[in-house]
GROMACS .gro file of C-alpha atoms in nm:
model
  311
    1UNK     CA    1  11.920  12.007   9.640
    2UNK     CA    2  11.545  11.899   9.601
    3UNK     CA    3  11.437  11.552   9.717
    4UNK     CA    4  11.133  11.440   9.498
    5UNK     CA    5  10.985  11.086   9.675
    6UNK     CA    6  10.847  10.789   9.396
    7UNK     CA    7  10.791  10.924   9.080
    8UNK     CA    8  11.006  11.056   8.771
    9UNK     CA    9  10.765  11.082   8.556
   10UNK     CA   10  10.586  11.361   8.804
   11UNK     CA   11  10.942  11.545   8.736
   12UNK     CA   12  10.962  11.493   8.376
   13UNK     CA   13  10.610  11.631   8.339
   14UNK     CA   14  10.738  11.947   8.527
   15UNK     CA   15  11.018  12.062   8.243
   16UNK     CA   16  10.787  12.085   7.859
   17UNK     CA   17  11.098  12.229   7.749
   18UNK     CA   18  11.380  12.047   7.653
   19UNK     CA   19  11.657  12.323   7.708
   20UNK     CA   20  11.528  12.231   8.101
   21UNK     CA   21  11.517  11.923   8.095
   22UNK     CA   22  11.715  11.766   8.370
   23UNK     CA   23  12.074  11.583   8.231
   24UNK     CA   24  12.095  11.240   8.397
   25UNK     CA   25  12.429  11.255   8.600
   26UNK     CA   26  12.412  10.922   8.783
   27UNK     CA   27  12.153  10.651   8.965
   28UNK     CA   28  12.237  10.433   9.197
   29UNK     CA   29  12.086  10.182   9.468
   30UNK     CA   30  12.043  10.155   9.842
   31UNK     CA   31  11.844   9.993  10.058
   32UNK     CA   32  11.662  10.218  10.276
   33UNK     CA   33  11.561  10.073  10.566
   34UNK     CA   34  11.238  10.341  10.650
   35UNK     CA   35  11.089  10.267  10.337
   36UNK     CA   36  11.145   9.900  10.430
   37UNK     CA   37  11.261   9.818  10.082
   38UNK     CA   38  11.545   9.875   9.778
   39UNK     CA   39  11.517  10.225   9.625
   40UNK     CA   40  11.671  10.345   9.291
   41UNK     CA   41  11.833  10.666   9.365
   42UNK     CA   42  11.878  10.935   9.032
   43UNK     CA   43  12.078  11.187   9.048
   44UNK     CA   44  12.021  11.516   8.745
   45UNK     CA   45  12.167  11.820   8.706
   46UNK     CA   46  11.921  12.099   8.634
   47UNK     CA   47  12.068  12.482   8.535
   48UNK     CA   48  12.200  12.623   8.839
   49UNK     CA   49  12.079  12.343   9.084
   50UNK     CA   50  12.035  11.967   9.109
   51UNK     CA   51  11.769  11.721   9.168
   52UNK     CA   52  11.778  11.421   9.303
   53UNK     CA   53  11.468  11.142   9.274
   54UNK     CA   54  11.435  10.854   9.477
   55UNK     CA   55  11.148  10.555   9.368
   56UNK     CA   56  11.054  10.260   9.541
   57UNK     CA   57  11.228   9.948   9.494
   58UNK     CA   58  10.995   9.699   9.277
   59UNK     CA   59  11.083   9.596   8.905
   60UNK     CA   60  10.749   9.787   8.738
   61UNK     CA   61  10.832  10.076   8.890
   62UNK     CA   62  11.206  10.105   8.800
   63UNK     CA   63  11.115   9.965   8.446
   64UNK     CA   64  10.880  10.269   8.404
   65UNK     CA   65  11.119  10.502   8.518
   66UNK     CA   66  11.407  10.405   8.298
   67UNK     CA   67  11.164  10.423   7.953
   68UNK     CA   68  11.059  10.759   8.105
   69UNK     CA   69  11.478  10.873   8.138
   70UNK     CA   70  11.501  10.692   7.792
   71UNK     CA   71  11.193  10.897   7.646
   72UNK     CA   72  11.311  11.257   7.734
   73UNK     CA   73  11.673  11.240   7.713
   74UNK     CA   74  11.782  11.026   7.420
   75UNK     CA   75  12.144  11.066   7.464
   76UNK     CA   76  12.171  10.858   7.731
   77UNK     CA   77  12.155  10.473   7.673
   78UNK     CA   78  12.060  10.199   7.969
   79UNK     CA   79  12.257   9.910   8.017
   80UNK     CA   80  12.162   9.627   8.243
   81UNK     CA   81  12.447   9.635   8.510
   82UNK     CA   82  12.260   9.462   8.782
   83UNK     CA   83  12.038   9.555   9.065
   84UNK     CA   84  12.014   9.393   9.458
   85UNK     CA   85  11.804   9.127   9.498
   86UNK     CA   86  11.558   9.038   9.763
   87UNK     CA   87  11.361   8.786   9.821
   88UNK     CA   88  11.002   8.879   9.692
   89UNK     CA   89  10.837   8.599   9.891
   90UNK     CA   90  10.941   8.478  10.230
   91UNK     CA   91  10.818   8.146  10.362
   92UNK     CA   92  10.819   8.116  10.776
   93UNK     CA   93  10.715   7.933  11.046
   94UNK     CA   94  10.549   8.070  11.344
   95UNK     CA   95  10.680   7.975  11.696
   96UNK     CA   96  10.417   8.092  11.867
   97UNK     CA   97  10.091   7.950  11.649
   98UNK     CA   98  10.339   7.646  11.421
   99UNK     CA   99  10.170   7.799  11.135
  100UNK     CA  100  10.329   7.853  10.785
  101UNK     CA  101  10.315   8.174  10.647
  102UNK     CA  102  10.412   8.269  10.276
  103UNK     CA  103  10.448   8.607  10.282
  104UNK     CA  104  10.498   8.802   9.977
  105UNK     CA  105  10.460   9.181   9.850
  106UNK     CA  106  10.747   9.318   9.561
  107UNK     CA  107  10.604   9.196   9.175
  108UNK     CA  108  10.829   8.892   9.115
  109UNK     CA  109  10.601   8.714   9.374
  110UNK     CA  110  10.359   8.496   9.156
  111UNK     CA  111  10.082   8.591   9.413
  112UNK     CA  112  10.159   8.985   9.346
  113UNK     CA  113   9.875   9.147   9.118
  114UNK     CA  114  10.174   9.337   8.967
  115UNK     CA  115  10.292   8.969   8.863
  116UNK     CA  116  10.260   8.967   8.459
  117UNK     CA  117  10.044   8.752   8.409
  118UNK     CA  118   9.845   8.655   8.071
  119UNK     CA  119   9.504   8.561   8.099
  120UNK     CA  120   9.138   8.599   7.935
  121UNK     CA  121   8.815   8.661   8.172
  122UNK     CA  122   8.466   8.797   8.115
  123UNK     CA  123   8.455   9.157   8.255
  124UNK     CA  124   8.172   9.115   8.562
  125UNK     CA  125   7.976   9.452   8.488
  126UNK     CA  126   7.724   9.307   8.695
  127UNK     CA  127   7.927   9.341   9.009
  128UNK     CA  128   7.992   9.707   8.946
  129UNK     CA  129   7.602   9.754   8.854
  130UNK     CA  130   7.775  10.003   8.543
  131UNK     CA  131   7.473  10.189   8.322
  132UNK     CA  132   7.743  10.264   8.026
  133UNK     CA  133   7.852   9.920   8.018
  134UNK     CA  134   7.572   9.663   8.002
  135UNK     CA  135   7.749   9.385   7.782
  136UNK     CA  136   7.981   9.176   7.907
  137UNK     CA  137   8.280   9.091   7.689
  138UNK     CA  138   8.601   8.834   7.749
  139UNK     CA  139   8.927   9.039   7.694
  140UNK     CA  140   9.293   8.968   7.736
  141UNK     CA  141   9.450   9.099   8.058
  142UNK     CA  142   9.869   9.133   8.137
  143UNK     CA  143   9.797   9.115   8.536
  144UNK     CA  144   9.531   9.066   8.767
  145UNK     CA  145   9.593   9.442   8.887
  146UNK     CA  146   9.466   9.559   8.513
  147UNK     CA  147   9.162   9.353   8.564
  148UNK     CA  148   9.098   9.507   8.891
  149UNK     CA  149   9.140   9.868   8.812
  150UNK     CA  150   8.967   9.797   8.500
  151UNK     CA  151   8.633   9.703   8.692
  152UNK     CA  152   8.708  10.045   8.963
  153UNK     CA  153   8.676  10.230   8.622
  154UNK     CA  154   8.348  10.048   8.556
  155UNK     CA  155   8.193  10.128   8.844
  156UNK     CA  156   8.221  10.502   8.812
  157UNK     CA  157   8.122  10.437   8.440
  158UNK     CA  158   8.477  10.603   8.386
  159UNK     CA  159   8.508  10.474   8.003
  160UNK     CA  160   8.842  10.685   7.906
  161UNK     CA  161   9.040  10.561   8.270
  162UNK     CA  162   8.896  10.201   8.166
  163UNK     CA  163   9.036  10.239   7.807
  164UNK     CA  164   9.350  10.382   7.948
  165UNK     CA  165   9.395  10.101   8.234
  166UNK     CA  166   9.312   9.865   7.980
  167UNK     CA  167   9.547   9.941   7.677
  168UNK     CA  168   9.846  10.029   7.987
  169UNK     CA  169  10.143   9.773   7.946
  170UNK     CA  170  10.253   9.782   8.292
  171UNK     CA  171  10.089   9.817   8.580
  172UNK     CA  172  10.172  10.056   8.797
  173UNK     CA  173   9.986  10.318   8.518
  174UNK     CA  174   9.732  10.135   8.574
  175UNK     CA  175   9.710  10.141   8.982
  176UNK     CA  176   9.751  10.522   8.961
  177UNK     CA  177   9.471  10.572   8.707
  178UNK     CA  178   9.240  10.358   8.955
  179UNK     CA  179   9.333  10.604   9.219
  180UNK     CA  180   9.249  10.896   9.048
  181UNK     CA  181   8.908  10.811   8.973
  182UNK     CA  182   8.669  11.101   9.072
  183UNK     CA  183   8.432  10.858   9.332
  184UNK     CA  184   8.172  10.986   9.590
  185UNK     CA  185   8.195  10.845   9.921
  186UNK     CA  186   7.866  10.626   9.801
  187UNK     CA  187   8.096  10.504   9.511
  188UNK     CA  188   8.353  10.410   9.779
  189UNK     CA  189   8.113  10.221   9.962
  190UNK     CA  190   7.992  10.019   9.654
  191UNK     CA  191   8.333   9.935   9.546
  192UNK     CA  192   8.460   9.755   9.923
  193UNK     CA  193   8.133   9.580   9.872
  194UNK     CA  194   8.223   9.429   9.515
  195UNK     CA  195   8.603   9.444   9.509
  196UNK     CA  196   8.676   9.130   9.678
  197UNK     CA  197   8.454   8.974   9.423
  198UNK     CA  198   8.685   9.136   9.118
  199UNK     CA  199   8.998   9.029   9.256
  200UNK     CA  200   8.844   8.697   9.335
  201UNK     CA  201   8.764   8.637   8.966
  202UNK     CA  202   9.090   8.819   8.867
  203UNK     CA  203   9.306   8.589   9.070
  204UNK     CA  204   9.110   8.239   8.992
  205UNK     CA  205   9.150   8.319   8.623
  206UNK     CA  206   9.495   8.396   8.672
  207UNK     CA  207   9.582   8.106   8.803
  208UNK     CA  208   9.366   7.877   8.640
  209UNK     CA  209   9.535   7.955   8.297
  210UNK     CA  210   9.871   7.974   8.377
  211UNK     CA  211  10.072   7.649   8.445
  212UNK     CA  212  10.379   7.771   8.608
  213UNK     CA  213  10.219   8.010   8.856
  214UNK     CA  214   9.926   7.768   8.948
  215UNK     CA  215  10.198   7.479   9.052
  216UNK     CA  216  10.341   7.776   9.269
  217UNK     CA  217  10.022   7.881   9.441
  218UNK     CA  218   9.981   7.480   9.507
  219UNK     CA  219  10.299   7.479   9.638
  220UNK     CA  220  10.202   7.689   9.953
  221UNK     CA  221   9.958   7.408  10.048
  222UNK     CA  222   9.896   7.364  10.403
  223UNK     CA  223  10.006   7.730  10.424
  224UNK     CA  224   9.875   8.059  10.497
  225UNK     CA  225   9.915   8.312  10.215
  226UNK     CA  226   9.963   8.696  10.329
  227UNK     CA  227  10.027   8.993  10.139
  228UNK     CA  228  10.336   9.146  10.361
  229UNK     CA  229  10.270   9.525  10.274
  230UNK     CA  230  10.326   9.817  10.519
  231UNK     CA  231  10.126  10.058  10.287
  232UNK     CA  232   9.817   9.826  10.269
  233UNK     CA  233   9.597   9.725  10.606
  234UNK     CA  234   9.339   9.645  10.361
  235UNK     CA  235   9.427   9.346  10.103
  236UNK     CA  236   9.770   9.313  10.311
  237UNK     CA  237   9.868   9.306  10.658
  238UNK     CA  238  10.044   9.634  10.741
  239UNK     CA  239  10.365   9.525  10.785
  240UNK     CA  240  10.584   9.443  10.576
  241UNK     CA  241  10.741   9.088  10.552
  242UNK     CA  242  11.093   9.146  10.685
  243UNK     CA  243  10.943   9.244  10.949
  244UNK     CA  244  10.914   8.965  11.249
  245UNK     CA  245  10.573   9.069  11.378
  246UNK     CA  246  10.414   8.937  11.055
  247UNK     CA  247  10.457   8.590  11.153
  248UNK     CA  248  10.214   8.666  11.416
  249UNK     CA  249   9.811   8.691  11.311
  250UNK     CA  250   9.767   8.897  11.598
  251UNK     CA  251  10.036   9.138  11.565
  252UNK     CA  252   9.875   9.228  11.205
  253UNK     CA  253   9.785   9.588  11.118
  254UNK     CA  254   9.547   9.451  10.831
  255UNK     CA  255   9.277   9.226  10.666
  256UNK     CA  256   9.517   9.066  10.440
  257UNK     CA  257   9.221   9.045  10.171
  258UNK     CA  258   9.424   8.909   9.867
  259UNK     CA  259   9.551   8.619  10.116
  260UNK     CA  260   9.234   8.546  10.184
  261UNK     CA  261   9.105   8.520   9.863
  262UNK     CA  262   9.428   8.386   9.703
  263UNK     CA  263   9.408   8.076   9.992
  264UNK     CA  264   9.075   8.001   9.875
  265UNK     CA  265   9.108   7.979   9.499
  266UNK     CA  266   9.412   7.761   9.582
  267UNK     CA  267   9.154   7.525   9.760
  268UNK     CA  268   8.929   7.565   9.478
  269UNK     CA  269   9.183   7.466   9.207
  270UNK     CA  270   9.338   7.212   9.430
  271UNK     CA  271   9.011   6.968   9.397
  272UNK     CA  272   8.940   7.038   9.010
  273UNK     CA  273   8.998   6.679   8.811
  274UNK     CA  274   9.154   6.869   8.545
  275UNK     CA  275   9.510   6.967   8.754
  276UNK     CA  276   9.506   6.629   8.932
  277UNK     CA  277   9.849   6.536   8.785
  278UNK     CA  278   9.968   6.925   8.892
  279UNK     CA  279   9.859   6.858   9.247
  280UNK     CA  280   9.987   6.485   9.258
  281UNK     CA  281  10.292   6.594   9.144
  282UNK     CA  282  10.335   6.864   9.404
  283UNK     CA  283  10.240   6.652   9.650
  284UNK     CA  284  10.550   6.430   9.599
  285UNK     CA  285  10.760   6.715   9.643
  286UNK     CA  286  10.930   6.768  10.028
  287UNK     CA  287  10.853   7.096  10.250
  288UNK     CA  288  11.231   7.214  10.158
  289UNK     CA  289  11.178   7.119   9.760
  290UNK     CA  290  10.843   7.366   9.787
  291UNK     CA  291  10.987   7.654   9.966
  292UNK     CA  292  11.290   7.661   9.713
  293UNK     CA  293  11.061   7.742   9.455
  294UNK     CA  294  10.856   7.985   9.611
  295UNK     CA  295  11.126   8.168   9.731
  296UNK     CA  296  11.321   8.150   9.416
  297UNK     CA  297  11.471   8.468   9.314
  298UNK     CA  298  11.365   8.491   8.928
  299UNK     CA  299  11.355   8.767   8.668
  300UNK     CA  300  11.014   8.836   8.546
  301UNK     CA  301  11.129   8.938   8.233
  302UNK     CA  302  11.510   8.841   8.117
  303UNK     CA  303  11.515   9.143   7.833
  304UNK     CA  304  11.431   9.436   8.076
  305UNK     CA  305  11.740   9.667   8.174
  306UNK     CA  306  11.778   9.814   8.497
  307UNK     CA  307  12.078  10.016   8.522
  308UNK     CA  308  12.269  10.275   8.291
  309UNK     CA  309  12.571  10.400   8.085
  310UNK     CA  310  12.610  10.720   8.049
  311UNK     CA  311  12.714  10.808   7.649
   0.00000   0.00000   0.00000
């Protein structure tokens, strides 16, 4: 039995030939309380031995790693039979401080970068100081996490990973092709000096274009946004949300960067003439009316298919 942690398509890419190709037995799901989250659980049968994959819990992922099961063996079909929910954003309030804290991390959270999310915005080569890309140029973006990437591509003048991240559909593709990115310790350097100002421009055009998730980041005014991730200490908190300790600012493992940035574009947007019916509208709404929305448990997209049937 071999236990291969987060990615399929790592052990798809491992069998080129299809007489080896694993046969899909059964999948299944489980929360798993050390990884802090849901995990989808696979189960194939390889000649003479089995393999079993687990992958983290969020939507993209599991969306990614059914089309890659759907790609390489066509005789099975996927049929949406339902998958555990949890609650992608959790609103509290602190005992200790009184403050409210929205804290969010899996990608049905609106404030997620993994969030899809249409929008158009200028690329800022200028903030990435890029010699192969000296014209800047509005393009369409599906999530603020393409846009991001996008620019980490630009500033290593990386014009095939920029292509790729930019033509990707979803975006976890897209957040490993940022991390691959050959970068010298000097590039590394140059891009936590500009970063914050690409998601800054990723997350104000985000939000400034789309109705529905601007009314939600004005909804968590008067609060305190935070990224609840245990894997980040850098645009999140280090701890994830379930977690009691994250309703504590001092207990925090992390910068929580995008909560910074995300509670400042809502402060931004909040005082522009042209959503002054948005804001008085939220602003006739109760405490309880806001949190029900933010912590609304919502597909992000009604035609995907999570689950299988074997045929």
């Amino acid at each position: 039995m071999i236990f291969v942690h987060f990615c399929a398509l790592f052990v798809f890419s491992s069998f080129p030939n299809p007489q080896t190709r694993p046969k899909l037995i059964t999948q299944f799901f489980v929360r798993c309380d050390h990884l802090n989250s849901d995990c989808t659980f696979a189960l194939f049968e390889l000649p003479g031995e089995q393999v079993v994959i687990a992958i983290r819990g969020t939507r993209t992922m599991s969306q990614l790693f059914f089309e890659t099961m759907s790609a390489f063996i066509p005789d099975t079909s996927f049929h949406g039979l339902g998958e555990p929910k949890m609650k992608h954003t959790r609103v509290q309030n602190s005992p200790k401080t009184g403050k409210v804290y929205v804290l969010f991390y899996e990608d049905d959270s609106a404030f997620s970068n993994f969030h899809p999310a249409k929008f158009e915005a200028a690329t800022v080569k200028k903030l990435v100081n890029s010699e192969k890309f000296q014209e800047e140029e509005t393009l369409k973006w599906n999530c603020s996490e393409q846009y991001f990437m996008y620019h980490k591509a630009l500033l290593v003048n990386d014009q095939n990973a920029a292509k790729f991240i930019h033509d990707s559909k979803y975006p976890m593709p897209m957040k490993m092709a940022g991390r691959k990115l050959n970068m010298t310790r000097n590039d590394l350097e140059k891009w936590s000096e500009k970063s914050r100002e690409v998601m800054y421009q990723a997350c104000l055009a985000k939000f400034s274009q789309n109705l529905e998730l601007r009314k939600l980041l004005f909804r968590t005014k008067g609060m305190i946004l935070v990224e609840a991730s245990g894997n980040d200490a850098i645009w999140g908190i280090g701890i994830w949300k379930e977690d009691p300790r994250a309703q504590n600012e001092d207990s925090w493992h992390g910068t929580n960067w995008l909560g910074i940035i995300l509670d400042k574009i809502r402060e931004e947007l909040w005082d522009k003439p042209e959503f002054k019916n948005e804001k008085e509208e939220i602003e006739k709404e109760n405490v309880e009316t806001r949190i029900m929305f933010l912590e609304a448990l919502k597909d992000i997209d009604n035609n995907f298919e999570n689950s299988f049937i074997s045929t």
